[in-house]
Coordinates of C-alpha atoms in Angstrom, one line a residue:
M279 CA 141.6 23.9 12.2
L280 CA 141.4 27.4 10.9
V281 CA 138.4 26.5 8.8
L282 CA 136.6 25.1 11.9
A283 CA 137.3 28.2 13.9
I284 CA 136.1 30.5 11.2
S285 CA 132.9 28.4 10.8
I286 CA 132.3 28.5 14.5
L287 CA 132.6 32.3 14.6
L288 CA 130.2 32.7 11.6
V289 CA 127.6 30.4 13.2
R290 CA 128.0 32.1 16.6
D291 CA 127.6 35.6 15.0
R292 CA 124.7 34.5 12.9
Y293 CA 122.6 32.6 15.4
F294 CA 123.8 33.8 18.8
R295 CA 123.7 37.4 19.8
S296 CA 125.9 39.0 22.3
P297 CA 124.2 41.0 25.2
R298 CA 125.5 44.2 23.6
S299 CA 123.9 43.2 20.3
E300 CA 120.6 42.3 22.0
R301 CA 120.6 45.6 23.8
L302 CA 121.2 47.5 20.6
M303 CA 118.4 45.6 18.8
M304 CA 115.9 46.4 21.7
Q305 CA 116.8 50.1 21.5
Q306 CA 116.4 50.1 17.8
E307 CA 112.9 48.5 18.2
Q308 CA 112.1 51.1 21.0
V309 CA 113.1 54.0 18.8
T310 CA 111.2 52.7 15.8
Y311 CA 108.1 52.3 18.0
E312 CA 108.4 55.8 19.4
L313 CA 108.8 57.3 15.9
E314 CA 105.7 55.5 14.7
L315 CA 103.9 57.0 17.7
M316 CA 105.2 60.4 16.9
N317 CA 104.1 60.1 13.3
R318 CA 100.6 59.0 14.4
D319 CA 100.5 62.0 16.8
M320 CA 101.6 64.4 14.0
R321 CA 98.7 63.1 11.8
V322 CA 96.3 63.8 14.5
Y323 CA 97.7 67.3 15.0
E324 CA 97.6 67.9 11.2
S325 CA 93.9 67.0 11.2
I326 CA 93.2 69.4 14.1
L327 CA 95.1 72.1 12.3
A328 CA 92.9 71.4 9.2
G329 CA 89.8 71.9 11.4
V330 CA 91.2 75.2 12.7
A331 CA 91.9 76.3 9.2
F332 CA 88.3 75.3 8.1
N333 CA 87.0 77.5 11.0
D334 CA 89.2 80.3 10.0
D335 CA 88.0 80.2 6.4
H336 CA 84.3 79.5 7.1
I337 CA 83.6 81.3 10.3
Y338 CA 86.0 84.1 11.2
R339 CA 86.6 85.4 7.7
V340 CA 82.9 85.1 6.8
Y341 CA 82.1 87.2 9.9
F342 CA 84.6 89.9 8.8
E343 CA 83.4 89.7 5.2
V344 CA 86.8 88.8 3.7
D345 CA 87.7 86.0 1.3
P346 CA 89.2 82.8 2.7
W347 CA 92.9 82.2 2.2
P348 CA 93.5 80.2 -1.0
S349 CA 95.0 76.7 -0.8
T350 CA 98.1 78.0 -2.4
L351 CA 98.9 80.2 0.5
R352 CA 97.8 77.6 3.1
N353 CA 100.1 75.0 1.5
A354 CA 102.9 77.5 0.9
G355 CA 106.3 75.9 1.4
V356 CA 104.9 72.5 2.0
G357 CA 106.8 69.8 0.0
G358 CA 109.9 70.5 -2.0
S359 CA 113.5 69.7 -1.1
Y360 CA 114.6 67.7 1.9
K361 CA 115.4 69.6 5.0
V362 CA 117.7 66.8 6.2
P363 CA 119.5 65.5 3.1
F364 CA 122.2 63.7 5.2
L365 CA 119.5 61.2 6.4
V366 CA 118.4 60.3 3.0
K367 CA 121.7 58.6 2.1
K368 CA 121.7 56.4 5.2
E369 CA 120.2 52.9 5.1
D370 CA 117.2 52.2 7.3
S371 CA 116.4 56.0 7.7
D372 CA 113.0 55.9 5.9
L373 CA 111.0 56.3 9.1
L374 CA 113.2 59.1 10.4
V375 CA 113.0 60.9 7.0
K376 CA 109.2 60.5 7.0
S377 CA 109.0 61.8 10.6
Y378 CA 111.1 64.9 9.7
R379 CA 108.9 65.5 6.7
N380 CA 105.7 65.2 8.7
L381 CA 107.1 67.6 11.3
D382 CA 108.2 70.1 8.7
Q383 CA 104.8 70.1 7.0
V384 CA 102.9 70.6 10.3
E385 CA 105.3 73.3 11.3
R386 CA 104.9 75.3 8.1
K387 CA 101.2 74.9 8.1
L388 CA 101.1 76.1 11.7
M389 CA 103.2 79.2 10.7
V390 CA 100.7 79.9 7.9
Q391 CA 97.8 79.6 10.2
S392 CA 99.4 81.8 12.7
A393 CA 99.8 84.5 10.0
S394 CA 96.1 84.1 9.1
F395 CA 95.0 84.5 12.7
D396 CA 97.2 87.6 13.0
Q397 CA 95.3 89.1 10.1
V398 CA 91.9 88.1 11.6
I399 CA 93.0 89.7 14.9
Q400 CA 93.8 92.9 13.1
M401 CA 90.5 92.8 11.3
A402 CA 88.8 92.4 14.7
R403 CA 90.6 95.4 16.0
T404 CA 89.5 97.5 13.1
K405 CA 86.0 96.2 12.8
E406 CA 84.5 99.1 14.6
E407 CA 86.3 101.6 12.3
R408 CA 85.1 99.7 9.2
L409 CA 81.5 99.7 10.5
A410 CA 81.7 103.4 11.2
A411 CA 82.7 104.1 7.6
R412 CA 79.9 102.0 6.2
P413 CA 76.6 103.9 5.6
A414 CA 74.0 103.1 8.2
I415 CA 71.0 104.0 6.0
Q416 CA 70.7 102.5 2.7
P417 CA 71.0 105.4 0.2
L418 CA 67.8 105.1 -1.8
S419 CA 65.6 108.0 -2.9
L420 CA 61.9 107.9 -2.0
N421 CA 61.0 107.8 -5.7
D422 CA 62.9 104.5 -6.1
I423 CA 60.8 102.8 -3.4
T424 CA 57.7 101.2 -5.0
H425 CA 56.8 98.5 -2.5
F426 CA 56.5 98.3 1.2
G427 CA 59.9 97.0 2.5
S428 CA 61.8 97.5 -0.7

């Protein structure tokens, strides 16, 4: 009798789920779906941020005649140790760890880009002073000029 009761319980737990278990499974699927959407959105934001960094290096910094930021500065602090080590040890936490990593990467790149824009804004404010310090007429003597327009 005891063997029959145990086998019935095992079969019931394995093939028939309780309403609470069904609800938890649905919630888990919903959270997984939302995390995947969030990761996709973060990849989009990261590509937008890469476009902003490209404009910063190839438009704004060229206009102000300064060198672009090296990639070592742009990627400073990206990677390295886990910010959330307690999640790594839990089972089925891969998607959550990946989400935290993506968020951390985008956050750090955004902070670096913000610092770069602060520098560009400062250069824009001092552009007039730098232009005033530059000689307006090219310092050539008349003896050095041999051709028209040289």
